[in-house]
Amino acid sequence: MKVARPVLKERCIAVMRTSTLTKKTAGIDGVKSLTPVQRLALVRKLALKGKAMPTRRVWIDKPGTDEKRPLGIPTMYDRALQALVKLALEPEWEARFEPNSYGFRPGRSCHDAVEAIFATIKQKAKYVLDADIAKCFDRINHRELLKKLNTFPTLKRQIGAWLKSGVMDGKQLFSTSEGTPQGGVISPLLANIALHGMEERIKQFAETIDLKDQRGRQQGKRDKRKSLSLIRYADDFVILHEEITVVTRCKEIISEWLNGMGLELKPSKTRLAHTLNRYEGQDAGFNFLGFNVRQYLVGKHNTAYKSNGKPLGFKTLIKPSKEKVKVHYDRIAEVVDRHKTSTQVALIAHLNPIIKGWANYYRTQISSKVFAELDHKVYKKLISWAKRRHPNKSWGWITNKYWQTIDGENWVFATTQTGQDPTRLIKHRTTEIVRHVKIKSDASPYDGNLVYWSTRMGHNPEMPKKVATLLEEQKGKCAHCKLQFTEESVIEVDHIIPKSKGGKNEYKNMQLLHRHCHDKKTASDGSLGTKSGCNSAKPKPDKSGNRGINDNDLIT
């Protein structure tokens, strides 16, 4: 049988991405990492043979519950081969995926999904179906998935082999007749492919609704289709509409659609509610991805407004959910209790990553009040920790030892290190609240818009690192005219203080300018002689005729 041999470059990328992981968990081969020589040997061996080794079953805790989640860890060879197949499939499916699908996709995040919900309800209170798919990864129908995949026979055979490879739990081998193993490199992509089509099915239903719109049936259809929204992050999704009958019918339609993939809704996590008012004894609002989404009745001074300027009488607030706040504080308290006899430095070293990571996740919404309340609770917990360590010392002695005044800020839990920077505990409320900008609905990292993706992510394989970093810092705007860069813009790197006048070649002395803005700035600061001949030449048009960014445009 002829074996498919992918090109060398893609094989090298696949091996690099899977053999240099920070969390090293071995499959049934027992291999956790590879040496450079072993990586090169693996690159030469990779081939699509249509075979696969069983995965290794690992059980992990589900946050906030007593349940365990099963992971299936592939062997190092299968891990690299899955990454290789993903390189081939992902660009095609990124062009096809629905606009309101946000989970396990490059360039998209939980915050994009939450912002999509905010944009949907900010000017109108709506009913919501908050739903979760029961054991989504474990129950996907293999035949339906491969049918929907509709790819080349070689890839189809290889993916089918992974799906049917079985799982080793301890020393026992179990067959896998359904589902995709969580823990595999390609599993999230396969799950997204399996769930692709949910949003379109809902929109098809929206077009069939009998409307009573005086402006005409066709105009009414467009309005109704737009007002019915399905927003999905992996196997969690919400359906939003102003009429409860429409939302209820959508629940039935989605249940029927999921049955075709061998899936069903999880009753314990499926809930009907309203964003503003109580509904059937249920509190207003809902929780999604750790956030609580709710609307509140407010007075004329605090109300949100319609696009035409009329007051709504309510305001939409998205905050950290009470459950997630409690889980976070309990984790902090557990760390403090576990370090009763540890030094202050050791305690701070364990707490800072927990506080920083949690605060960074919730920094995009209305979290200031929650941050302040958490800091107060942590302060009281630390007081108990300090008093227990020194039961015979006075309150003044304890506070002088463990709490300092740093840069004008009092009551900072920090060490007293004379002549050195003290080790200090991060406070939640020092994290700046920054509103997240939602991704464009049809945007994809594979669409070729280098300026947009470098601005969002700060890196792009086709964009010079220097330019990508500066684009992110400047939020995609020219430092001179403050206008947004576009795909057609000719962008140049400028030294704020010219090198001829002692300026250094470092990031804080660099900025991105349009070519014409750079010419104006150069003429005014007297650094005309610093441009090299190649850098001052006109950029050559690319194959499409656009004069975009190229190496000769970058003034270094």
PDB file of C-alpha atoms in Angstrom, residues 105-308:
ATOM      1  CA  ARG A 105     -10.729  28.217  17.554  1.00  0.00           C
ATOM      2  CA  PRO A 106      -7.536  30.192  16.837  1.00  0.00           C
ATOM      3  CA  GLY A 107      -7.831  33.887  17.597  1.00  0.00           C
ATOM      4  CA  ARG A 108     -11.128  33.492  19.489  1.00  0.00           C
ATOM      5  CA  SER A 109     -11.773  33.364  23.213  1.00  0.00           C
ATOM      6  CA  CYS A 110     -14.366  33.245  25.997  1.00  0.00           C
ATOM      7  CA  HIS A 111     -14.373  37.036  26.077  1.00  0.00           C
ATOM      8  CA  ASP A 112     -15.455  37.201  22.435  1.00  0.00           C
ATOM      9  CA  ALA A 113     -18.464  35.007  23.254  1.00  0.00           C
ATOM     10  CA  VAL A 114     -19.387  37.163  26.258  1.00  0.00           C
ATOM     11  CA  GLU A 115     -19.088  40.356  24.195  1.00  0.00           C
ATOM     12  CA  ALA A 116     -21.313  38.782  21.523  1.00  0.00           C
ATOM     13  CA  ILE A 117     -23.980  38.210  24.194  1.00  0.00           C
ATOM     14  CA  PHE A 118     -23.651  41.807  25.409  1.00  0.00           C
ATOM     15  CA  ALA A 119     -24.061  43.146  21.872  1.00  0.00           C
ATOM     16  CA  THR A 120     -27.198  41.003  21.442  1.00  0.00           C
ATOM     17  CA  ILE A 121     -29.033  42.124  24.593  1.00  0.00           C
ATOM     18  CA  LYS A 122     -27.672  45.587  25.393  1.00  0.00           C
ATOM     19  CA  GLN A 123     -30.675  47.357  23.843  1.00  0.00           C
ATOM     20  CA  LYS A 124     -33.438  44.808  24.425  1.00  0.00           C
ATOM     21  CA  ALA A 125     -34.371  42.451  27.259  1.00  0.00           C
ATOM     22  CA  LYS A 126     -34.679  38.873  26.015  1.00  0.00           C
ATOM     23  CA  TYR A 127     -35.516  35.357  27.070  1.00  0.00           C
ATOM     24  CA  VAL A 128     -32.582  32.974  27.108  1.00  0.00           C
ATOM     25  CA  LEU A 129     -32.043  29.246  26.795  1.00  0.00           C
ATOM     26  CA  ASP A 130     -28.820  28.504  28.671  1.00  0.00           C
ATOM     27  CA  ALA A 131     -27.861  24.959  27.685  1.00  0.00           C
ATOM     28  CA  ASP A 132     -25.043  22.440  27.862  1.00  0.00           C
ATOM     29  CA  ILE A 133     -24.524  19.295  25.788  1.00  0.00           C
ATOM     30  CA  ALA A 134     -24.212  16.158  27.921  1.00  0.00           C
ATOM     31  CA  LYS A 135     -20.806  14.462  27.558  1.00  0.00           C
ATOM     32  CA  CYS A 136     -20.274  16.036  24.151  1.00  0.00           C
ATOM     33  CA  PHE A 137     -16.777  14.672  23.507  1.00  0.00           C
ATOM     34  CA  ASP A 138     -17.733  11.152  24.632  1.00  0.00           C
ATOM     35  CA  ARG A 139     -20.893  10.645  22.556  1.00  0.00           C
ATOM     36  CA  ILE A 140     -20.284  12.092  19.086  1.00  0.00           C
ATOM     37  CA  ASN A 141     -21.447   9.661  16.407  1.00  0.00           C
ATOM     38  CA  HIS A 142     -18.397   8.536  14.407  1.00  0.00           C
ATOM     39  CA  ARG A 143     -20.241   7.839  11.174  1.00  0.00           C
ATOM     40  CA  GLU A 144     -22.014  11.201  11.136  1.00  0.00           C
ATOM     41  CA  LEU A 145     -18.798  13.031  12.002  1.00  0.00           C
ATOM     42  CA  LEU A 146     -16.814  11.415   9.182  1.00  0.00           C
ATOM     43  CA  LYS A 147     -19.703  12.069   6.795  1.00  0.00           C
ATOM     44  CA  LYS A 148     -19.739  15.754   7.733  1.00  0.00           C
ATOM     45  CA  LEU A 149     -15.942  15.914   7.500  1.00  0.00           C
ATOM     46  CA  ASN A 150     -16.166  14.973   3.808  1.00  0.00           C
ATOM     47  CA  THR A 151     -12.407  14.971   3.244  1.00  0.00           C
ATOM     48  CA  PHE A 152      -9.882  12.954   1.226  1.00  0.00           C
ATOM     49  CA  PRO A 153      -9.999   9.154   1.743  1.00  0.00           C
ATOM     50  CA  THR A 154      -6.482   9.110   3.226  1.00  0.00           C
ATOM     51  CA  LEU A 155      -7.369  11.660   5.907  1.00  0.00           C
ATOM     52  CA  LYS A 156     -10.748  10.046   6.501  1.00  0.00           C
ATOM     53  CA  ARG A 157      -9.138   6.649   7.149  1.00  0.00           C
ATOM     54  CA  GLN A 158      -6.577   8.171   9.507  1.00  0.00           C
ATOM     55  CA  ILE A 159      -9.166  10.120  11.510  1.00  0.00           C
ATOM     56  CA  GLY A 160     -11.400   7.049  11.624  1.00  0.00           C
ATOM     57  CA  ALA A 161      -8.463   5.056  13.031  1.00  0.00           C
ATOM     58  CA  TRP A 162      -8.000   7.610  15.840  1.00  0.00           C
ATOM     59  CA  LEU A 163     -11.706   7.548  16.667  1.00  0.00           C
ATOM     60  CA  LYS A 164     -11.749   3.732  16.859  1.00  0.00           C
ATOM     61  CA  SER A 165      -8.311   3.289  18.472  1.00  0.00           C
ATOM     62  CA  GLY A 166      -9.624   2.392  21.940  1.00  0.00           C
ATOM     63  CA  VAL A 167      -8.460   3.537  25.355  1.00  0.00           C
ATOM     64  CA  MET A 168      -6.212   1.970  28.008  1.00  0.00           C
ATOM     65  CA  ASP A 169      -7.540   2.519  31.547  1.00  0.00           C
ATOM     66  CA  GLY A 170      -4.892   1.059  33.797  1.00  0.00           C
ATOM     67  CA  LYS A 171      -4.060  -2.307  32.196  1.00  0.00           C
ATOM     68  CA  GLN A 172      -7.452  -2.825  30.552  1.00  0.00           C
ATOM     69  CA  LEU A 173      -8.283  -1.937  26.941  1.00  0.00           C
ATOM     70  CA  PHE A 174     -11.737  -0.519  26.159  1.00  0.00           C
ATOM     71  CA  SER A 175     -13.144  -0.026  22.676  1.00  0.00           C
ATOM     72  CA  THR A 176     -14.351   3.429  21.542  1.00  0.00           C
ATOM     73  CA  SER A 177     -17.475   3.134  19.414  1.00  0.00           C
ATOM     74  CA  GLU A 178     -18.430   6.788  19.853  1.00  0.00           C
ATOM     75  CA  GLY A 179     -16.944  10.132  20.874  1.00  0.00           C
ATOM     76  CA  THR A 180     -13.629  11.874  20.341  1.00  0.00           C
ATOM     77  CA  PRO A 181     -11.010  11.475  23.107  1.00  0.00           C
ATOM     78  CA  GLN A 182     -10.459  14.658  25.123  1.00  0.00           C
ATOM     79  CA  GLY A 183      -6.741  15.298  25.320  1.00  0.00           C
ATOM     80  CA  GLY A 184      -6.002  14.683  21.656  1.00  0.00           C
ATOM     81  CA  VAL A 185      -4.566  17.497  19.557  1.00  0.00           C
ATOM     82  CA  ILE A 186      -7.265  17.213  16.901  1.00  0.00           C
ATOM     83  CA  SER A 187     -10.213  16.481  19.235  1.00  0.00           C
ATOM     84  CA  PRO A 188     -11.365  20.113  19.732  1.00  0.00           C
ATOM     85  CA  LEU A 189     -11.424  20.666  15.967  1.00  0.00           C
ATOM     86  CA  LEU A 190     -13.430  17.467  15.425  1.00  0.00           C
ATOM     87  CA  ALA A 191     -15.907  18.502  18.137  1.00  0.00           C
ATOM     88  CA  ASN A 192     -16.393  21.892  16.471  1.00  0.00           C
ATOM     89  CA  ILE A 193     -16.956  20.169  13.121  1.00  0.00           C
ATOM     90  CA  ALA A 194     -19.546  17.881  14.725  1.00  0.00           C
ATOM     91  CA  LEU A 195     -21.420  20.880  16.183  1.00  0.00           C
ATOM     92  CA  HIS A 196     -21.118  22.989  13.050  1.00  0.00           C
ATOM     93  CA  GLY A 197     -24.552  23.876  11.684  1.00  0.00           C
ATOM     94  CA  MET A 198     -26.417  24.619  14.929  1.00  0.00           C
ATOM     95  CA  GLU A 199     -26.536  28.354  14.321  1.00  0.00           C
ATOM     96  CA  GLU A 200     -27.632  27.974  10.708  1.00  0.00           C
ATOM     97  CA  ARG A 201     -30.416  25.585  11.750  1.00  0.00           C
ATOM     98  CA  ILE A 202     -31.726  28.193  14.191  1.00  0.00           C
ATOM     99  CA  LYS A 203     -31.618  30.888  11.514  1.00  0.00           C
ATOM    100  CA  GLN A 204     -33.543  28.642   9.146  1.00  0.00           C
ATOM    101  CA  PHE A 205     -36.236  28.385  11.802  1.00  0.00           C
ATOM    102  CA  ALA A 206     -36.256  32.166  12.191  1.00  0.00           C
ATOM    103  CA  GLU A 207     -37.155  32.563   8.542  1.00  0.00           C
ATOM    104  CA  THR A 208     -40.214  30.337   8.907  1.00  0.00           C
ATOM    105  CA  ILE A 209     -41.774  32.279  11.796  1.00  0.00           C
ATOM    106  CA  ASP A 210     -45.138  33.839  10.896  1.00  0.00           C
ATOM    107  CA  LEU A 211     -44.594  37.552  11.531  1.00  0.00           C
ATOM    108  CA  LYS A 212     -47.089  40.314  12.110  1.00  0.00           C
ATOM    109  CA  ASP A 213     -45.019  43.175  10.775  1.00  0.00           C
ATOM    110  CA  GLN A 214     -46.786  46.091   9.148  1.00  0.00           C
ATOM    111  CA  ARG A 215     -43.675  46.994   7.172  1.00  0.00           C
ATOM    112  CA  GLY A 216     -43.904  43.872   5.036  1.00  0.00           C
ATOM    113  CA  ARG A 217     -43.138  40.195   5.319  1.00  0.00           C
ATOM    114  CA  GLN A 218     -39.706  40.290   3.689  1.00  0.00           C
ATOM    115  CA  GLN A 219     -38.463  43.149   5.888  1.00  0.00           C
ATOM    116  CA  GLY A 220     -39.919  41.370   8.915  1.00  0.00           C
ATOM    117  CA  LYS A 221     -38.016  38.192   8.049  1.00  0.00           C
ATOM    118  CA  ARG A 222     -34.721  39.978   8.071  1.00  0.00           C
ATOM    119  CA  ASP A 223     -35.478  41.631  11.422  1.00  0.00           C
ATOM    120  CA  LYS A 224     -36.601  38.360  13.008  1.00  0.00           C
ATOM    121  CA  ARG A 225     -33.605  36.407  11.700  1.00  0.00           C
ATOM    122  CA  LYS A 226     -31.267  38.989  13.173  1.00  0.00           C
ATOM    123  CA  SER A 227     -33.024  39.126  16.556  1.00  0.00           C
ATOM    124  CA  LEU A 228     -32.742  35.356  17.121  1.00  0.00           C
ATOM    125  CA  SER A 229     -29.204  34.534  18.211  1.00  0.00           C
ATOM    126  CA  LEU A 230     -27.290  31.375  19.077  1.00  0.00           C
ATOM    127  CA  ILE A 231     -23.885  31.953  20.645  1.00  0.00           C
ATOM    128  CA  ARG A 232     -21.729  28.886  21.299  1.00  0.00           C
ATOM    129  CA  TYR A 233     -18.478  28.221  23.109  1.00  0.00           C
ATOM    130  CA  ALA A 234     -17.535  24.559  22.588  1.00  0.00           C
ATOM    131  CA  ASP A 235     -20.449  22.537  24.045  1.00  0.00           C
ATOM    132  CA  ASP A 236     -21.968  25.460  26.008  1.00  0.00           C
ATOM    133  CA  PHE A 237     -24.403  27.721  24.177  1.00  0.00           C
ATOM    134  CA  VAL A 238     -27.195  30.242  24.671  1.00  0.00           C
ATOM    135  CA  ILE A 239     -30.181  31.098  22.475  1.00  0.00           C
ATOM    136  CA  LEU A 240     -31.626  34.603  22.857  1.00  0.00           C
ATOM    137  CA  HIS A 241     -34.928  36.067  21.672  1.00  0.00           C
ATOM    138  CA  GLU A 242     -37.582  38.461  23.004  1.00  0.00           C
ATOM    139  CA  GLU A 243     -40.382  35.848  22.785  1.00  0.00           C
ATOM    140  CA  ILE A 244     -40.466  32.824  25.094  1.00  0.00           C
ATOM    141  CA  THR A 245     -42.378  30.720  22.554  1.00  0.00           C
ATOM    142  CA  VAL A 246     -39.561  31.148  20.028  1.00  0.00           C
ATOM    143  CA  VAL A 247     -36.898  30.173  22.578  1.00  0.00           C
ATOM    144  CA  THR A 248     -38.897  27.134  23.685  1.00  0.00           C
ATOM    145  CA  ARG A 249     -39.316  25.979  20.087  1.00  0.00           C
ATOM    146  CA  CYS A 250     -35.577  26.482  19.507  1.00  0.00           C
ATOM    147  CA  LYS A 251     -34.878  24.131  22.406  1.00  0.00           C
ATOM    148  CA  GLU A 252     -36.904  21.409  20.669  1.00  0.00           C
ATOM    149  CA  ILE A 253     -35.232  22.066  17.305  1.00  0.00           C
ATOM    150  CA  ILE A 254     -31.723  21.929  18.781  1.00  0.00           C
ATOM    151  CA  SER A 255     -32.552  18.702  20.658  1.00  0.00           C
ATOM    152  CA  GLU A 256     -33.665  17.106  17.368  1.00  0.00           C
ATOM    153  CA  TRP A 257     -30.570  18.398  15.573  1.00  0.00           C
ATOM    154  CA  LEU A 258     -28.247  17.036  18.264  1.00  0.00           C
ATOM    155  CA  ASN A 259     -29.877  13.610  18.094  1.00  0.00           C
ATOM    156  CA  GLY A 260     -28.511  13.297  14.569  1.00  0.00           C
ATOM    157  CA  MET A 261     -24.976  13.497  15.989  1.00  0.00           C
ATOM    158  CA  GLY A 262     -25.745  11.131  18.867  1.00  0.00           C
ATOM    159  CA  LEU A 263     -25.909  13.989  21.387  1.00  0.00           C
ATOM    160  CA  GLU A 264     -28.465  15.414  23.803  1.00  0.00           C
ATOM    161  CA  LEU A 265     -28.920  18.384  26.115  1.00  0.00           C
ATOM    162  CA  LYS A 266     -27.948  17.998  29.760  1.00  0.00           C
ATOM    163  CA  PRO A 267     -31.156  18.615  31.803  1.00  0.00           C
ATOM    164  CA  SER A 268     -29.343  19.745  34.946  1.00  0.00           C
ATOM    165  CA  LYS A 269     -27.542  22.489  33.026  1.00  0.00           C
ATOM    166  CA  THR A 270     -30.359  23.550  30.686  1.00  0.00           C
ATOM    167  CA  ARG A 271     -32.329  26.536  31.913  1.00  0.00           C
ATOM    168  CA  LEU A 272     -34.920  29.001  30.599  1.00  0.00           C
ATOM    169  CA  ALA A 273     -34.679  32.517  32.027  1.00  0.00           C
ATOM    170  CA  HIS A 274     -35.127  36.191  31.236  1.00  0.00           C
ATOM    171  CA  THR A 275     -32.322  38.739  31.238  1.00  0.00           C
ATOM    172  CA  LEU A 276     -34.324  41.420  33.111  1.00  0.00           C
ATOM    173  CA  ASN A 277     -37.262  39.841  34.973  1.00  0.00           C
ATOM    174  CA  ARG A 278     -37.871  36.696  37.020  1.00  0.00           C
ATOM    175  CA  TYR A 279     -39.316  33.836  34.986  1.00  0.00           C
ATOM    176  CA  GLU A 280     -41.167  30.875  36.527  1.00  0.00           C
ATOM    177  CA  GLY A 281     -39.499  31.401  39.889  1.00  0.00           C
ATOM    178  CA  GLN A 282     -36.028  31.690  38.333  1.00  0.00           C
ATOM    179  CA  ASP A 283     -33.872  34.725  39.063  1.00  0.00           C
ATOM    180  CA  ALA A 284     -33.215  37.099  36.195  1.00  0.00           C
ATOM    181  CA  GLY A 285     -30.039  36.610  34.204  1.00  0.00           C
ATOM    182  CA  PHE A 286     -27.827  33.588  33.602  1.00  0.00           C
ATOM    183  CA  ASN A 287     -24.258  32.363  34.052  1.00  0.00           C
ATOM    184  CA  PHE A 288     -22.020  31.740  31.060  1.00  0.00           C
ATOM    185  CA  LEU A 289     -18.288  30.941  30.999  1.00  0.00           C
ATOM    186  CA  GLY A 290     -17.867  32.095  34.597  1.00  0.00           C
ATOM    187  CA  PHE A 291     -19.689  35.396  34.107  1.00  0.00           C
ATOM    188  CA  ASN A 292     -23.128  36.434  35.336  1.00  0.00           C
ATOM    189  CA  VAL A 293     -25.116  38.203  32.626  1.00  0.00           C
ATOM    190  CA  ARG A 294     -28.071  40.222  33.880  1.00  0.00           C
ATOM    191  CA  GLN A 295     -30.047  43.407  33.273  1.00  0.00           C
ATOM    192  CA  TYR A 296     -31.147  45.723  36.099  1.00  0.00           C
ATOM    193  CA  LEU A 297     -33.947  48.282  36.285  1.00  0.00           C
ATOM    194  CA  VAL A 298     -32.359  51.695  36.912  1.00  0.00           C
ATOM    195  CA  GLY A 299     -33.325  55.357  37.014  1.00  0.00           C
ATOM    196  CA  LYS A 300     -32.924  57.921  34.273  1.00  0.00           C
ATOM    197  CA  HIS A 301     -29.391  58.838  35.345  1.00  0.00           C
ATOM    198  CA  ASN A 302     -28.003  55.303  35.027  1.00  0.00           C
ATOM    199  CA  THR A 303     -30.059  53.841  32.194  1.00  0.00           C
ATOM    200  CA  ALA A 304     -28.666  52.622  28.910  1.00  0.00           C
ATOM    201  CA  TYR A 305     -29.971  54.182  25.717  1.00  0.00           C
ATOM    202  CA  LYS A 306     -31.256  52.986  22.375  1.00  0.00           C
ATOM    203  CA  SER A 307     -29.405  53.877  19.208  1.00  0.00           C
ATOM    204  CA  ASN A 308     -31.934  56.681  18.653  1.00  0.00           C
TER     205      ASN A 308
END
